[in-house]
mmCIF file of C-alpha atoms in Angstrom:
data_model
loop_
_atom_site.group_PDB
_atom_site.id
_atom_site.type_symbol
_atom_site.label_atom_id
_atom_site.label_comp_id
_atom_site.label_asym_id
_atom_site.label_seq_id
_atom_site.Cartn_x
_atom_site.Cartn_y
_atom_site.Cartn_z
ATOM 1 C CA UNK A 193 92.126 -86.909 -45.428
ATOM 2 C CA UNK A 194 95.221 -84.642 -45.288
ATOM 3 C CA UNK A 195 95.037 -84.205 -49.092
ATOM 4 C CA UNK A 196 91.373 -83.052 -48.852
ATOM 5 C CA UNK A 197 92.280 -80.831 -45.938
ATOM 6 C CA UNK A 198 95.043 -79.239 -48.013
ATOM 7 C CA UNK A 199 92.783 -78.752 -51.017
ATOM 8 C CA UNK A 200 89.956 -76.984 -48.754
ATOM 9 C CA UNK A 201 92.633 -74.749 -47.330
ATOM 10 C CA UNK A 202 93.835 -73.984 -50.865
ATOM 11 C CA UNK A 203 90.490 -73.141 -52.068
ATOM 12 C CA UNK A 204 89.755 -70.787 -49.056
ATOM 13 C CA UNK A 205 92.954 -68.936 -49.496
ATOM 14 C CA UNK A 206 92.284 -68.403 -53.362
ATOM 15 C CA UNK A 207 88.826 -67.198 -52.349
ATOM 16 C CA UNK A 208 90.353 -64.725 -49.836
ATOM 17 C CA UNK A 209 92.804 -63.457 -52.338
ATOM 18 C CA UNK A 210 90.140 -63.100 -55.229
ATOM 19 C CA UNK A 211 87.897 -61.041 -52.828
ATOM 20 C CA UNK A 212 87.639 -57.415 -53.728
ATOM 21 C CA UNK A 213 89.272 -55.028 -51.387
ATOM 22 C CA UNK A 214 87.204 -53.043 -48.786
ATOM 23 C CA UNK A 215 86.334 -49.716 -50.079
ATOM 24 C CA UNK A 216 88.434 -46.777 -49.114
ATOM 25 C CA UNK A 217 87.199 -44.174 -46.621
ATOM 26 C CA UNK A 218 85.422 -41.325 -48.807
ATOM 27 C CA UNK A 219 87.624 -38.353 -49.124
ATOM 28 C CA UNK A 220 86.433 -35.383 -47.016
ATOM 29 C CA UNK A 221 85.014 -32.356 -48.783
ATOM 30 C CA UNK A 222 87.055 -29.229 -48.668
ATOM 31 C CA UNK A 223 84.860 -26.883 -46.685
ATOM 32 C CA UNK A 224 87.250 -24.037 -46.497
ATOM 33 C CA UNK A 225 85.505 -22.111 -49.044
ATOM 34 C CA UNK A 226 82.086 -22.802 -47.861
ATOM 35 C CA UNK A 227 80.118 -20.585 -45.235
ATOM 36 C CA UNK A 228 80.619 -21.563 -41.758
ATOM 37 C CA UNK A 229 78.708 -24.627 -40.357
ATOM 38 C CA UNK A 230 77.294 -22.418 -37.600
ATOM 39 C CA UNK A 231 76.454 -18.756 -37.563
ATOM 40 C CA UNK A 232 74.673 -16.061 -35.543
ATOM 41 C CA UNK A 233 71.077 -17.067 -34.729
ATOM 42 C CA UNK A 234 69.920 -13.594 -33.553
ATOM 43 C CA UNK A 235 68.085 -11.382 -34.235
ATOM 44 C CA UNK A 236 65.646 -14.102 -35.200
ATOM 45 C CA UNK A 237 63.579 -13.830 -38.361
ATOM 46 C CA UNK A 238 59.850 -13.841 -37.758
ATOM 47 C CA UNK A 239 57.557 -15.248 -40.508
ATOM 48 C CA UNK A 240 54.229 -13.924 -41.272
ATOM 49 C CA UNK A 241 50.916 -16.107 -41.448
ATOM 50 C CA UNK A 242 48.894 -15.458 -44.538
ATOM 51 C CA UNK A 243 45.186 -15.799 -45.092
ATOM 52 C CA UNK A 244 46.008 -19.353 -46.599
ATOM 53 C CA UNK A 245 46.993 -20.438 -43.130
ATOM 54 C CA UNK A 246 50.638 -20.788 -44.454
ATOM 55 C CA UNK A 247 53.573 -18.965 -42.905
ATOM 56 C CA UNK A 248 55.544 -16.909 -45.417
ATOM 57 C CA UNK A 249 58.977 -15.370 -45.601
ATOM 58 C CA UNK A 250 59.133 -11.760 -46.880
ATOM 59 C CA UNK A 251 61.399 -12.679 -49.537
ATOM 60 C CA UNK A 252 59.707 -15.696 -51.148
ATOM 61 C CA UNK A 253 59.156 -15.185 -54.747
ATOM 62 C CA UNK A 254 55.768 -13.740 -55.613
ATOM 63 C CA UNK A 255 54.909 -14.185 -59.386
ATOM 64 C CA UNK A 256 52.284 -15.489 -61.751
ATOM 65 C CA UNK A 257 53.465 -18.945 -61.028
ATOM 66 C CA UNK A 258 54.974 -19.676 -64.342
ATOM 67 C CA UNK A 259 57.677 -21.977 -63.157
ATOM 68 C CA UNK A 260 59.844 -21.841 -66.285
ATOM 69 C CA UNK A 261 59.907 -18.129 -66.214
ATOM 70 C CA UNK A 262 60.509 -17.887 -62.352
ATOM 71 C CA UNK A 263 63.561 -20.271 -63.116
ATOM 72 C CA UNK A 264 64.981 -18.137 -65.714
ATOM 73 C CA UNK A 265 64.658 -15.048 -63.306
ATOM 74 C CA UNK A 266 66.424 -16.770 -60.566
ATOM 75 C CA UNK A 267 69.123 -18.024 -62.932
ATOM 76 C CA UNK A 268 69.680 -14.379 -64.226
ATOM 77 C CA UNK A 269 69.878 -13.106 -60.499
ATOM 78 C CA UNK A 270 72.679 -15.653 -59.825
ATOM 79 C CA UNK A 271 70.376 -17.798 -57.617
ATOM 80 C CA UNK A 272 69.467 -21.503 -57.481
ATOM 81 C CA UNK A 273 65.543 -22.410 -57.821
ATOM 82 C CA UNK A 274 63.544 -24.040 -55.224
ATOM 83 C CA UNK A 275 60.015 -25.113 -54.961
ATOM 84 C CA UNK A 276 58.330 -25.493 -51.476
ATOM 85 C CA UNK A 277 55.050 -27.424 -50.942
ATOM 86 C CA UNK A 278 53.294 -26.765 -47.697
ATOM 87 C CA UNK A 279 49.892 -27.030 -46.264
ATOM 88 C CA UNK A 280 47.614 -25.440 -43.638
ATOM 89 C CA UNK A 281 47.756 -27.187 -40.230
ATOM 90 C CA UNK A 282 51.025 -28.664 -41.077
ATOM 91 C CA UNK A 283 53.107 -28.680 -37.674
ATOM 92 C CA UNK A 284 56.306 -29.446 -39.492
ATOM 93 C CA UNK A 285 55.587 -26.596 -41.980
ATOM 94 C CA UNK A 286 55.283 -24.183 -39.002
ATOM 95 C CA UNK A 287 58.502 -25.708 -37.342
ATOM 96 C CA UNK A 288 60.401 -24.905 -40.669
ATOM 97 C CA UNK A 289 59.593 -21.193 -40.388
ATOM 98 C CA UNK A 290 59.795 -20.815 -36.768
ATOM 99 C CA UNK A 291 62.940 -22.854 -36.136
ATOM 100 C CA UNK A 292 65.062 -23.265 -39.211
ATOM 101 C CA UNK A 293 64.253 -20.379 -41.148
ATOM 102 C CA UNK A 294 63.898 -18.365 -37.953
ATOM 103 C CA UNK A 295 67.735 -18.592 -37.270
ATOM 104 C CA UNK A 296 69.578 -15.517 -38.761
ATOM 105 C CA UNK A 297 72.409 -17.141 -40.342
ATOM 106 C CA UNK A 298 70.374 -19.794 -42.304
ATOM 107 C CA UNK A 299 67.715 -17.430 -43.412
ATOM 108 C CA UNK A 300 70.186 -14.877 -44.635
ATOM 109 C CA UNK A 301 72.275 -17.514 -46.494
ATOM 110 C CA UNK A 302 69.009 -19.091 -48.082
ATOM 111 C CA UNK A 303 67.608 -15.465 -49.089
ATOM 112 C CA UNK A 304 70.811 -14.380 -50.739
ATOM 113 C CA UNK A 305 71.386 -17.625 -52.732
ATOM 114 C CA UNK A 306 68.024 -19.011 -53.686
ATOM 115 C CA UNK A 307 64.755 -18.074 -55.155
ATOM 116 C CA UNK A 308 61.914 -19.979 -53.545
ATOM 117 C CA UNK A 309 58.428 -20.305 -54.865
ATOM 118 C CA UNK A 310 56.037 -21.469 -52.171
ATOM 119 C CA UNK A 311 52.888 -23.713 -53.157
ATOM 120 C CA UNK A 312 49.949 -25.165 -51.227
ATOM 121 C CA UNK A 313 49.689 -28.606 -51.451
ATOM 122 C CA UNK A 314 45.921 -28.488 -51.630
ATOM 123 C CA UNK A 315 45.735 -24.871 -53.328
ATOM 124 C CA UNK A 316 43.650 -23.670 -56.277
ATOM 125 C CA UNK A 317 46.098 -21.157 -57.683
ATOM 126 C CA UNK A 318 46.848 -21.959 -61.366
ATOM 127 C CA UNK A 319 50.308 -22.718 -61.858
ATOM 128 C CA UNK A 320 52.370 -23.209 -65.179
ATOM 129 C CA UNK A 321 54.669 -26.377 -65.075
ATOM 130 C CA UNK A 322 57.938 -26.305 -66.899
ATOM 131 C CA UNK A 323 56.409 -28.030 -69.910
ATOM 132 C CA UNK A 324 53.853 -25.324 -70.340
ATOM 133 C CA UNK A 325 51.008 -27.443 -68.687
ATOM 134 C CA UNK A 326 48.507 -25.343 -66.559
ATOM 135 C CA UNK A 327 47.142 -26.667 -63.642
ATOM 136 C CA UNK A 328 46.265 -26.131 -60.102
ATOM 137 C CA UNK A 329 48.393 -26.222 -57.056
ATOM 138 C CA UNK A 330 47.063 -29.488 -55.883
ATOM 139 C CA UNK A 331 47.107 -31.021 -59.418
ATOM 140 C CA UNK A 332 50.609 -30.110 -59.679
ATOM 141 C CA UNK A 333 51.562 -31.674 -56.279
ATOM 142 C CA UNK A 334 49.947 -34.911 -57.441
ATOM 143 C CA UNK A 335 51.748 -34.572 -60.824
ATOM 144 C CA UNK A 336 55.147 -34.207 -59.051
ATOM 145 C CA UNK A 337 54.075 -36.955 -56.553
ATOM 146 C CA UNK A 338 54.401 -34.911 -53.619
ATOM 147 C CA UNK A 339 52.783 -36.626 -50.636
ATOM 148 C CA UNK A 340 54.370 -35.033 -47.557
ATOM 149 C CA UNK A 341 54.697 -31.519 -46.223
ATOM 150 C CA UNK A 342 57.073 -29.533 -46.167
ATOM 151 C CA UNK A 343 58.670 -31.038 -49.429
ATOM 152 C CA UNK A 344 61.561 -28.845 -50.632
ATOM 153 C CA UNK A 345 62.430 -29.445 -54.323
ATOM 154 C CA UNK A 346 65.771 -28.395 -55.477
ATOM 155 C CA UNK A 347 66.247 -27.777 -59.175
ATOM 156 C CA UNK A 348 69.252 -28.209 -61.384
ATOM 157 C CA UNK A 349 71.354 -25.307 -62.320
ATOM 158 C CA UNK A 350 70.463 -25.696 -66.011
ATOM 159 C CA UNK A 351 67.285 -27.509 -66.849
ATOM 160 C CA UNK A 352 67.619 -27.103 -70.600
ATOM 161 C CA UNK A 353 69.749 -30.162 -70.974
ATOM 162 C CA UNK A 354 67.587 -32.308 -69.064
ATOM 163 C CA UNK A 355 66.087 -35.609 -70.450
ATOM 164 C CA UNK A 356 62.707 -34.345 -70.021
ATOM 165 C CA UNK A 357 60.638 -31.110 -69.935
ATOM 166 C CA UNK A 358 59.325 -31.369 -66.409
ATOM 167 C CA UNK A 359 59.465 -33.726 -63.119
ATOM 168 C CA UNK A 360 62.434 -35.534 -61.439
ATOM 169 C CA UNK A 361 64.998 -35.212 -64.308
ATOM 170 C CA UNK A 362 64.942 -31.331 -63.689
ATOM 171 C CA UNK A 363 65.574 -31.915 -60.081
ATOM 172 C CA UNK A 364 68.771 -32.149 -57.956
ATOM 173 C CA UNK A 365 67.108 -33.314 -54.762
ATOM 174 C CA UNK A 366 64.149 -33.363 -52.466
ATOM 175 C CA UNK A 367 64.228 -32.825 -48.840
ATOM 176 C CA UNK A 368 61.426 -33.674 -46.172
ATOM 177 C CA UNK A 369 63.471 -32.883 -43.215
ATOM 178 C CA UNK A 370 63.085 -30.034 -40.969
ATOM 179 C CA UNK A 371 66.025 -30.068 -38.755
ATOM 180 C CA UNK A 372 67.963 -26.824 -38.945
ATOM 181 C CA UNK A 373 71.311 -28.410 -39.572
ATOM 182 C CA UNK A 374 69.924 -30.785 -42.401
ATOM 183 C CA UNK A 375 68.205 -27.882 -43.992
ATOM 184 C CA UNK A 376 71.226 -25.702 -43.913
ATOM 185 C CA UNK A 377 73.561 -28.176 -45.039
ATOM 186 C CA UNK A 378 71.281 -29.272 -48.003
ATOM 187 C CA UNK A 379 70.946 -25.743 -49.278
ATOM 188 C CA UNK A 380 74.745 -25.323 -49.104
ATOM 189 C CA UNK A 381 75.297 -28.676 -50.826
ATOM 190 C CA UNK A 382 73.153 -27.480 -53.672
ATOM 191 C CA UNK A 383 74.344 -23.886 -54.014
ATOM 192 C CA UNK A 384 78.080 -24.973 -54.241
ATOM 193 C CA UNK A 385 77.227 -27.940 -56.253
ATOM 194 C CA UNK A 386 78.814 -30.320 -53.991
ATOM 195 C CA UNK A 387 76.714 -33.079 -55.291
ATOM 196 C CA UNK A 388 78.818 -33.195 -58.387
ATOM 197 C CA UNK A 389 81.900 -34.299 -56.253
ATOM 198 C CA UNK A 390 79.837 -36.060 -53.391
ATOM 199 C CA UNK A 391 76.417 -37.332 -54.477
ATOM 200 C CA UNK A 392 75.938 -38.789 -51.131
ATOM 201 C CA UNK A 393 74.384 -35.853 -49.112
ATOM 202 C CA UNK A 394 74.460 -37.781 -45.793
ATOM 203 C CA UNK A 395 78.135 -38.046 -45.848
ATOM 204 C CA UNK A 396 78.708 -34.307 -46.388
ATOM 205 C CA UNK A 397 76.072 -33.748 -43.714
ATOM 206 C CA UNK A 398 77.931 -35.933 -41.194
ATOM 207 C CA UNK A 399 80.933 -33.922 -41.858
ATOM 208 C CA UNK A 400 79.311 -30.747 -41.180
ATOM 209 C CA UNK A 401 77.787 -32.103 -37.988
ATOM 210 C CA UNK A 402 81.287 -32.823 -36.853
ATOM 211 C CA UNK A 403 82.346 -29.148 -37.845
ATOM 212 C CA UNK A 404 79.450 -27.858 -35.625
ATOM 213 C CA UNK A 405 80.376 -29.790 -32.747
ATOM 214 C CA UNK A 406 84.051 -28.568 -32.990
ATOM 215 C CA UNK A 407 82.898 -24.910 -33.246
ATOM 216 C CA UNK A 408 80.664 -25.344 -30.138
ATOM 217 C CA UNK A 409 83.565 -26.794 -28.256
ATOM 218 C CA UNK A 410 85.617 -23.784 -28.954
ATOM 219 C CA UNK A 411 83.177 -21.406 -27.689
#
């Protein structure tokens, strides 16, 4: 009996020694060169409501909706390219503009660093996709599998090296959240290519939340 007990203990010990070590805590991102996690919220930025029922920012890109050309112009201006799908009557879309985008520091940062094309999920305007396909806004939403609004689509800094001519291979991330902190952090995460160092956005977001809490305590 003792022999079997010793054998069992030996097997358990061997299994424990062979078990992989727990993963080390992820390293914190150096945020010293990033914009502050908080900023001045006033004066608030007021969006305008268009005839299509959507709220618009004055600096949103107005073009012929040729996405490849819009992307090229954004890159030439040193900005990252983003497409936002919204729809009439979407309370979350309204909140995006009247809450997150209304805060001065968020609006200023995005305006200076991003070129945004706003599309209507059910719209009939003609859009030319990256591969040259011409279709309406609502057909493009279906093609891109957009099923919720707002959907914010962030594109890679260089789409010419992508494995496909349109679709997810050209994207960095998609965001459906409307919280101010989440939106702001995602735009910072994309602009500074933090995804190359930390592909898990949530970890970066948690770190920024802690920074905001510290900043509020010091006020």
